[in-house]
Coordinates of C-alpha atoms and ligand atoms in Angstrom, one line a residue:
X1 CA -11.7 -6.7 -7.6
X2 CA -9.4 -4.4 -9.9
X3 CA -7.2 -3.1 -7.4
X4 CA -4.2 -4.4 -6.0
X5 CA -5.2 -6.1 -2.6
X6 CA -2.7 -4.5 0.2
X7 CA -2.7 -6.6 3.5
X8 CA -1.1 -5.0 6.6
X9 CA -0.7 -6.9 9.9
X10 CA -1.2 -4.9 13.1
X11 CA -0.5 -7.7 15.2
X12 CA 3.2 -7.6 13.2
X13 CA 3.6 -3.9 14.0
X14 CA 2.9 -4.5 17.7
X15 CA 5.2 -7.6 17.9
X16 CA 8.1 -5.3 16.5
X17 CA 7.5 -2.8 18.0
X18 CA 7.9 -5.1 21.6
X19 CA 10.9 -6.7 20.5
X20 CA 12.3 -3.2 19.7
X21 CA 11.2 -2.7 22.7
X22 CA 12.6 -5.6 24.8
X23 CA 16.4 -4.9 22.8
X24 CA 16.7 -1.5 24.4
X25 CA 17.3 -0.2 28.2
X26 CA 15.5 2.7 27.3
X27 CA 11.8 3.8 26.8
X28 CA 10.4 3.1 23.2
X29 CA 8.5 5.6 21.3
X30 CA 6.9 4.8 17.6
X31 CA 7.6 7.2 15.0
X32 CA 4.5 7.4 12.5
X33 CA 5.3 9.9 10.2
X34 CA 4.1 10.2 6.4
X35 CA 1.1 8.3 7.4
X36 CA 3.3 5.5 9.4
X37 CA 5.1 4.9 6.8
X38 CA 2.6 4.6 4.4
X39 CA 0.6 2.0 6.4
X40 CA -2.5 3.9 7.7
X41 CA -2.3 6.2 10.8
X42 CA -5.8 5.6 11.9
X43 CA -5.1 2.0 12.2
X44 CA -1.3 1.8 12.7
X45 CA -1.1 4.0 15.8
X46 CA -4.0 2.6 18.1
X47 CA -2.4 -0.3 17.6
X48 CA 1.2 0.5 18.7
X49 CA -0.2 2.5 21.5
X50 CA -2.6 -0.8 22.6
X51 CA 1.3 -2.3 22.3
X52 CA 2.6 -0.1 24.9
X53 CA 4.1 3.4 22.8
X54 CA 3.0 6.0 25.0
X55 CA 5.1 9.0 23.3
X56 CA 4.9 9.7 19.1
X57 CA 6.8 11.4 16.8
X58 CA 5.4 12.9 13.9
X59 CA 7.4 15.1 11.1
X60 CA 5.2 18.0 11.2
X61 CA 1.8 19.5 13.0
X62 CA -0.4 18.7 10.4
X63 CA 0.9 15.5 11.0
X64 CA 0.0 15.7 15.0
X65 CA -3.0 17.2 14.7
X66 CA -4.2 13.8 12.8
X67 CA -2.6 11.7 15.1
X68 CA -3.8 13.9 18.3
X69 CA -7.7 13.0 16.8
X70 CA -6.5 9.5 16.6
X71 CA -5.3 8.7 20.2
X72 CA -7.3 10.8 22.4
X73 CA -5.1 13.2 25.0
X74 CA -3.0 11.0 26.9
X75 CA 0.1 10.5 24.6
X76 CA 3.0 12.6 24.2
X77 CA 3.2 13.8 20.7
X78 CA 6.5 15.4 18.9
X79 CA 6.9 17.6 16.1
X80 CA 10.4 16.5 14.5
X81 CA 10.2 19.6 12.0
X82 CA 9.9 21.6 15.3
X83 CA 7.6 25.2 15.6
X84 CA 7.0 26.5 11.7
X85 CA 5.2 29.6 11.5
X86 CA 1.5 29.2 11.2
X87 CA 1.7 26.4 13.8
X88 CA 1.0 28.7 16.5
X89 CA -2.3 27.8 16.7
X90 CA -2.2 24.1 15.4
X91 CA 0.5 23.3 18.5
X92 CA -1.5 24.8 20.8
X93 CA -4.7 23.2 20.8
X94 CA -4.0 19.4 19.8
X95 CA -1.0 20.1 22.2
X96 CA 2.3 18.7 20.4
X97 CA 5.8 18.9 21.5
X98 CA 7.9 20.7 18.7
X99 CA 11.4 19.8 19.0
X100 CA 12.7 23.1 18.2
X101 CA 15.9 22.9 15.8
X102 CA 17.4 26.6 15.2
X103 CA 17.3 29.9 17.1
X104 CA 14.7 31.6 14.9
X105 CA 12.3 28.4 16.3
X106 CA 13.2 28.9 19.6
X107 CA 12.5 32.6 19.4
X108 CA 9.1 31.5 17.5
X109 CA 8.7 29.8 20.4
X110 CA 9.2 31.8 22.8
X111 CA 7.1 34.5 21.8
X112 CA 4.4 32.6 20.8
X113 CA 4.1 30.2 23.3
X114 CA 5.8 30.9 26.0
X115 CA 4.6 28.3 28.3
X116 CA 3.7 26.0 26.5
X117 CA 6.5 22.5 26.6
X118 CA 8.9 21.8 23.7
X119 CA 12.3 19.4 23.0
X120 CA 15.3 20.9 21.4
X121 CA 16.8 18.8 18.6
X122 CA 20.8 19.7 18.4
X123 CA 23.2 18.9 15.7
X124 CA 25.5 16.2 16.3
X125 CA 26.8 15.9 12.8
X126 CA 24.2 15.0 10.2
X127 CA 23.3 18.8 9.0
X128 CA 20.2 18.3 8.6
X129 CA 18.2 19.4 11.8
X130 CA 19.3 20.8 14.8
X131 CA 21.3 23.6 17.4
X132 CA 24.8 23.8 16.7
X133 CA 26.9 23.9 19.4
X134 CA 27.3 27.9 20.0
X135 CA 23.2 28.2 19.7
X136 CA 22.4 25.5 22.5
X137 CA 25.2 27.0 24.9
X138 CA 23.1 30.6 24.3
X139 CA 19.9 29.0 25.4
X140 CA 21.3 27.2 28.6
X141 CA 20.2 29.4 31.0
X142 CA 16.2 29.6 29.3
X143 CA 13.2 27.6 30.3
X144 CA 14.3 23.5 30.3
X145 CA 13.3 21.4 27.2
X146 CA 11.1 18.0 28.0
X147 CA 13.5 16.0 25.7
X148 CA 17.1 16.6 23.6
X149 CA 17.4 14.5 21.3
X150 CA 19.8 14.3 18.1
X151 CA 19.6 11.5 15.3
X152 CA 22.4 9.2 13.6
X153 CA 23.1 9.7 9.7
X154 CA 24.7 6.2 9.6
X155 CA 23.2 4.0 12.2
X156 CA 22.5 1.2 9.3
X157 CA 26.1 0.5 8.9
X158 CA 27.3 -0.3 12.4
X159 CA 31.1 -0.2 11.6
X160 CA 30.7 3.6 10.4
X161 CA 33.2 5.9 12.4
X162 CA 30.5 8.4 12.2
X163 CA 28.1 6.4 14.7
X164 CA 31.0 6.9 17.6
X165 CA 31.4 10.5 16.5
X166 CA 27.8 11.6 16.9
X167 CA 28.0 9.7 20.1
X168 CA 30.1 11.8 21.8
X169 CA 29.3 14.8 20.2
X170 CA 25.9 13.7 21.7
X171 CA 27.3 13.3 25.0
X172 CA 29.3 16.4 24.9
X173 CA 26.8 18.8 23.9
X174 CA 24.6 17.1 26.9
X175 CA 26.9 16.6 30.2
X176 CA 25.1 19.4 31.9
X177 CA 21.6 18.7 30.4
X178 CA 18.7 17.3 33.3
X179 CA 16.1 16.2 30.4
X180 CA 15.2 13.4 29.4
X181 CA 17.9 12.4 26.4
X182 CA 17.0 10.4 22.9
X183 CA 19.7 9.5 20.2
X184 CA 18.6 6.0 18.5
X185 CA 16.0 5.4 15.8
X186 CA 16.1 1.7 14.4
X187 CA 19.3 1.5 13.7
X188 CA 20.6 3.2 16.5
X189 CA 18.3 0.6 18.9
X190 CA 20.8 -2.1 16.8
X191 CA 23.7 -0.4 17.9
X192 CA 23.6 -1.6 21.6
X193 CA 22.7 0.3 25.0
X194 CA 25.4 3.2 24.6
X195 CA 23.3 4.1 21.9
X196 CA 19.7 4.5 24.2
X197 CA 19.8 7.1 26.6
X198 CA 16.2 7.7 28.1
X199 CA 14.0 7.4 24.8
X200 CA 14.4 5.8 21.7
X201 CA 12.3 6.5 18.4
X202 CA 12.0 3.4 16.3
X203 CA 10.3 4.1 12.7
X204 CA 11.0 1.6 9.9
X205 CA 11.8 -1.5 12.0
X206 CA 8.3 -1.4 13.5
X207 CA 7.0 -1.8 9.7
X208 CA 9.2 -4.6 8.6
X209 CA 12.2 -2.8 7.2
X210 CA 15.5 -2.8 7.3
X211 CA 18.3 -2.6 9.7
X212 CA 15.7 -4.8 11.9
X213 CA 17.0 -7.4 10.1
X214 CA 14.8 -9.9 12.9
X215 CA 11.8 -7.8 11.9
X216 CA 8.5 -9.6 10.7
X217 CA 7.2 -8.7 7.6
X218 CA 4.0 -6.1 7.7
X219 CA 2.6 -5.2 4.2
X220 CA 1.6 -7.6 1.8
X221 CA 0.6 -6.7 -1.5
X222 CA -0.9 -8.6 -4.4
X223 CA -1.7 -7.4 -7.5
X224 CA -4.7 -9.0 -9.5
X225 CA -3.9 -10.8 -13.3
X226 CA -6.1 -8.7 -15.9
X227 CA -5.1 -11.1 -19.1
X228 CA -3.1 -13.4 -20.1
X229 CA -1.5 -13.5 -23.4
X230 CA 0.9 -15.6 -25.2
X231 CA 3.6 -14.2 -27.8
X232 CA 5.8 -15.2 -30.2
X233 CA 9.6 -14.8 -30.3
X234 CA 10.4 -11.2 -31.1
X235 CA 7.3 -9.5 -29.7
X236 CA 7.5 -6.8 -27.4
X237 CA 6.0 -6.1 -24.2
X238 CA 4.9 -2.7 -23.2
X239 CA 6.1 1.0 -23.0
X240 CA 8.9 1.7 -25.6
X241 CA 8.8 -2.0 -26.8
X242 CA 12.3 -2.5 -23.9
X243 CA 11.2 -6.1 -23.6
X244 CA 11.3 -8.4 -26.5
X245 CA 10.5 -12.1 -26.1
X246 CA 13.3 -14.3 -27.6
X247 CA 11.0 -17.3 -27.5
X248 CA 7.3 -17.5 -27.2
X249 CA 6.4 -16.2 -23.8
X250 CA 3.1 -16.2 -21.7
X251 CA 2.5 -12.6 -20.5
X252 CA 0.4 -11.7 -17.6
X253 CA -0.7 -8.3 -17.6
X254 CA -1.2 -6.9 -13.5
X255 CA -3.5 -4.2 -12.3
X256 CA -1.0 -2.3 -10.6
X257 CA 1.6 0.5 -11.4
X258 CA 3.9 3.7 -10.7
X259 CA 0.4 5.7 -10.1
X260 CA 0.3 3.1 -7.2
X261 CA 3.9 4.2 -5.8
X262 CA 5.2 0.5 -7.8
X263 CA 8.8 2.1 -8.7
X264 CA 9.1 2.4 -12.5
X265 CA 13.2 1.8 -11.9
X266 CA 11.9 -1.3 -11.2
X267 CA 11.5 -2.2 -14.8
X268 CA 12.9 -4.9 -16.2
X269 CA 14.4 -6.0 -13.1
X270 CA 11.9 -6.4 -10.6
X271 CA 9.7 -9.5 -9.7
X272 CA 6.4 -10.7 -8.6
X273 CA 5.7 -13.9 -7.3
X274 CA 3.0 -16.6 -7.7
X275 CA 3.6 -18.4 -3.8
X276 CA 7.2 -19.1 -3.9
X277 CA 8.1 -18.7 -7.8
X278 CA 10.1 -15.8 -9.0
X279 CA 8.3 -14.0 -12.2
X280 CA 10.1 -11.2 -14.1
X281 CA 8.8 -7.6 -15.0
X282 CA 8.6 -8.0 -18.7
X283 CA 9.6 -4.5 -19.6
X284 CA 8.2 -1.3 -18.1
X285 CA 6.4 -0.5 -15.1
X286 CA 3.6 2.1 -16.5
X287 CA 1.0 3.7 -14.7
X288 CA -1.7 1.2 -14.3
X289 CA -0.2 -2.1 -15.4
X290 CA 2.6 -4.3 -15.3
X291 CA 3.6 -7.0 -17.8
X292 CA 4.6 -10.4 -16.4
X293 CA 6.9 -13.1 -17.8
X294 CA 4.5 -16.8 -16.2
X295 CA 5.3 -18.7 -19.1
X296 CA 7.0 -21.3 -16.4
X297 CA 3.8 -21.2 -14.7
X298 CA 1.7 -24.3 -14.7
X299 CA -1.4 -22.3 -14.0
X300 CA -1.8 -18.6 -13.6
X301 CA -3.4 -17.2 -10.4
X302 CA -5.6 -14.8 -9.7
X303 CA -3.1 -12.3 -8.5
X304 CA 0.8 -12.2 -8.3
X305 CA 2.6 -10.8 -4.9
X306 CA 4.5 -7.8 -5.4
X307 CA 5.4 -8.3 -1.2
X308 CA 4.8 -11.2 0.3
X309 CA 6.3 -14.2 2.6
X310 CA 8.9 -14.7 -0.7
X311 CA 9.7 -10.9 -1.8
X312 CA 9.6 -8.2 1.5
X313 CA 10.1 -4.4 1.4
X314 CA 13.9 -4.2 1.3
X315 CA 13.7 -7.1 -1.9
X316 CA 11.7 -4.9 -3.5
X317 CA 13.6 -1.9 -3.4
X318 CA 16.9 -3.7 -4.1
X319 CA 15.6 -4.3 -7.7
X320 CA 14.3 -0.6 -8.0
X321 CA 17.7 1.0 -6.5
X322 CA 15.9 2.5 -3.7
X323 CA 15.6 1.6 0.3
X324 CA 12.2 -0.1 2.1
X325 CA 11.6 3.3 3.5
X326 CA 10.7 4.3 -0.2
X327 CA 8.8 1.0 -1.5
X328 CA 6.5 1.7 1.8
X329 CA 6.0 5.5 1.7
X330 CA 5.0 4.9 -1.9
X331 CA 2.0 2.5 -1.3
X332 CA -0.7 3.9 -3.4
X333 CA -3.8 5.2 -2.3
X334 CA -6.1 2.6 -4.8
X335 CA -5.4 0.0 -3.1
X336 CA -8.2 -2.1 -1.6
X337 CA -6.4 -2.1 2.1
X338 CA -6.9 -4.6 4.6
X339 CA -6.1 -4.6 8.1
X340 CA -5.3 -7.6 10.6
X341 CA -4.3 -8.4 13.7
Ligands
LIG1 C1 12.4 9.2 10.7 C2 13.1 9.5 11.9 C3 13.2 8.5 12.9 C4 12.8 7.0 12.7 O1 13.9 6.5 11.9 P1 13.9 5.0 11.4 O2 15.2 4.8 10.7 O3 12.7 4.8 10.5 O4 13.8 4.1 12.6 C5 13.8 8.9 14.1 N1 14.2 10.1 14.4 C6 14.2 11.1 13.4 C7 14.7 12.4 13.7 C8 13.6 10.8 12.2 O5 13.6 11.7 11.2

């Protein structure tokens, strides 16, 4: 096989997803977005619904439609991008839950669907999505939402003033509000009950990611050895010659590369392991391939772990100045995946 060989454990997504689960006072939801992360939708959300998620989130329609294919009718499925024109149609019939997040949505809304259910996503400080205070206190007397929820910009870094902030702006913009509320993703989960309300929406902790710093590791990925060459002092390796041996080195060259979402920032800097030893990217990351320093390597293996037990999603995307959400929404489409548990 020529293809990096990418192993995901379902059985680890469930067990994260129940320890998630057990840490909060609230109902847990799974947020599968961008493919679950990059995992595999079709395989990722049967088994976090066999776990015990019963509501979804999803970024956009497309997105719901896929998963409403997947997991039959019974779950609750939510648009986070809320009701974008053309979704009319798309909303209706697989029958997602847009959480609407500015007055021209609600109006599309309204007019388009007027009894069909929907969540309103306010603003609590993060400027990204959401009602602003003025817009939600024009609405209050409409049709009630199913859910209100709002989402924390700095939930990874507990001791952020912001957390506290969005908390009461939270609780402020919902003192009168009868539906069911939802503030916490992963890192909001970590933050402690005040932080729950009646739904939480876990993401990257149920794939192994940090803040869940107690997560268990999902994806592993190995990357098959092509050749093996040997070089002299003062040879170069690769693209734009960046790495140049100072001693004779052993080279493997890995099937594997930045067409298969492997970070070229990781040149260089990045490693790959054979079991529990440390190898180092010999220069750059191209496309396909990936030059490896094993010349303290007894024997070379068939393949080298770019994740594994020794080197996880948040290693990774240390060395390629990124986060684990990247290094796992990146996983390429060539590899040969395999699913467990
Ligand atoms: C992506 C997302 C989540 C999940 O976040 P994680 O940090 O991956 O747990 C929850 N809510 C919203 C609004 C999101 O965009």
């Amino acid at each position: 096989m020529a293809t990096g060989i990418l192993d995901i454990d379902l059985g680890a997504i469930a067990r994260n997803w129940r320890a998630l689960d057990a840490m909060s006072t609230a109902e847990t939801s799974a947020v599968v977005k961008a493919d679950a992360y990059g995992l595999g939708l079709s395989r990722v959300a049967p088994a976090l619904a066999a776990a015990g998620a019963r509501r979804f989130f999803v970024a956009v329609a497309e997105e719901g439609v896929t998963l409403r294919g997947i997991l039959g009718h019974a779950p609750e499925i939510f648009i986070l991008g809320g009701h974008m024109a053309g979704d009319t149609q798309a909303l209706r019939d697989a029958r997602l839950v847009p959480m609407l997040n500015a007055p021209e949505q609600v109006a599309r809304h309204r007019d388009s669907l007027p009894d069909a259910p929907f969540g309103i996503q306010l603003d609590t400080g993060m400027n990204r999505l959401g009602l602003e205070p003025a817009d939600w206190a024009a609405l209050r007397d409409g049709p009630s939402p199913v859910l209100v929820m709002s989402h924390l910009a700095c939930a990874d870094e507990p001791g952020h003033p912001q957390n506290a902030a969005q908390l009461r702006s939270f609780r402020e913009m919902t003192a009168e509000v009868s539906a069911p509320l939802s503030l916490a993703a992963t890192g909001g989960i970590l933050l402690g009950p005040d932080y729950h309300f009646d739904l939480t929406r876990p993401g990257v902790g149920l794939y192994g990611g940090l803040p869940f710093e107690a997560a268990e590791p999902v994806a592993r990925l190995a990357l098959p050895v092509i050749q093996v060459r040997e070089i002299a002092a003062g040879e170069s390796v690769g693209y734009g010659a960046s790495f140049v041996a100072g001693r004779p080195e052993r080279i493997a060259t890995v099937s594997g590369g930045y067409a298969d979402g492997l970070l070229r920032s990781q040149s260089g800097r990045g490693h790959l392991y054979a079991g529990n030893i440390a190898c180092p990217i010999a220069g750059r990351v191209s496309m396909d391939l990936i030059g490896v320093v094993v010349t303290h390597l007894d024997t070379v293996p068939d393949r080298l772990d770019m994740l594994g037990p020794h080197q996880g999603v948040d290693a990774v995307a240390d060395a390629a100045g990124t986060i684990g959400y990247e290094v796992l929404t990146s996983l390429g489409a060539r590899y040969h995946r395999r699913y467990t548990g």
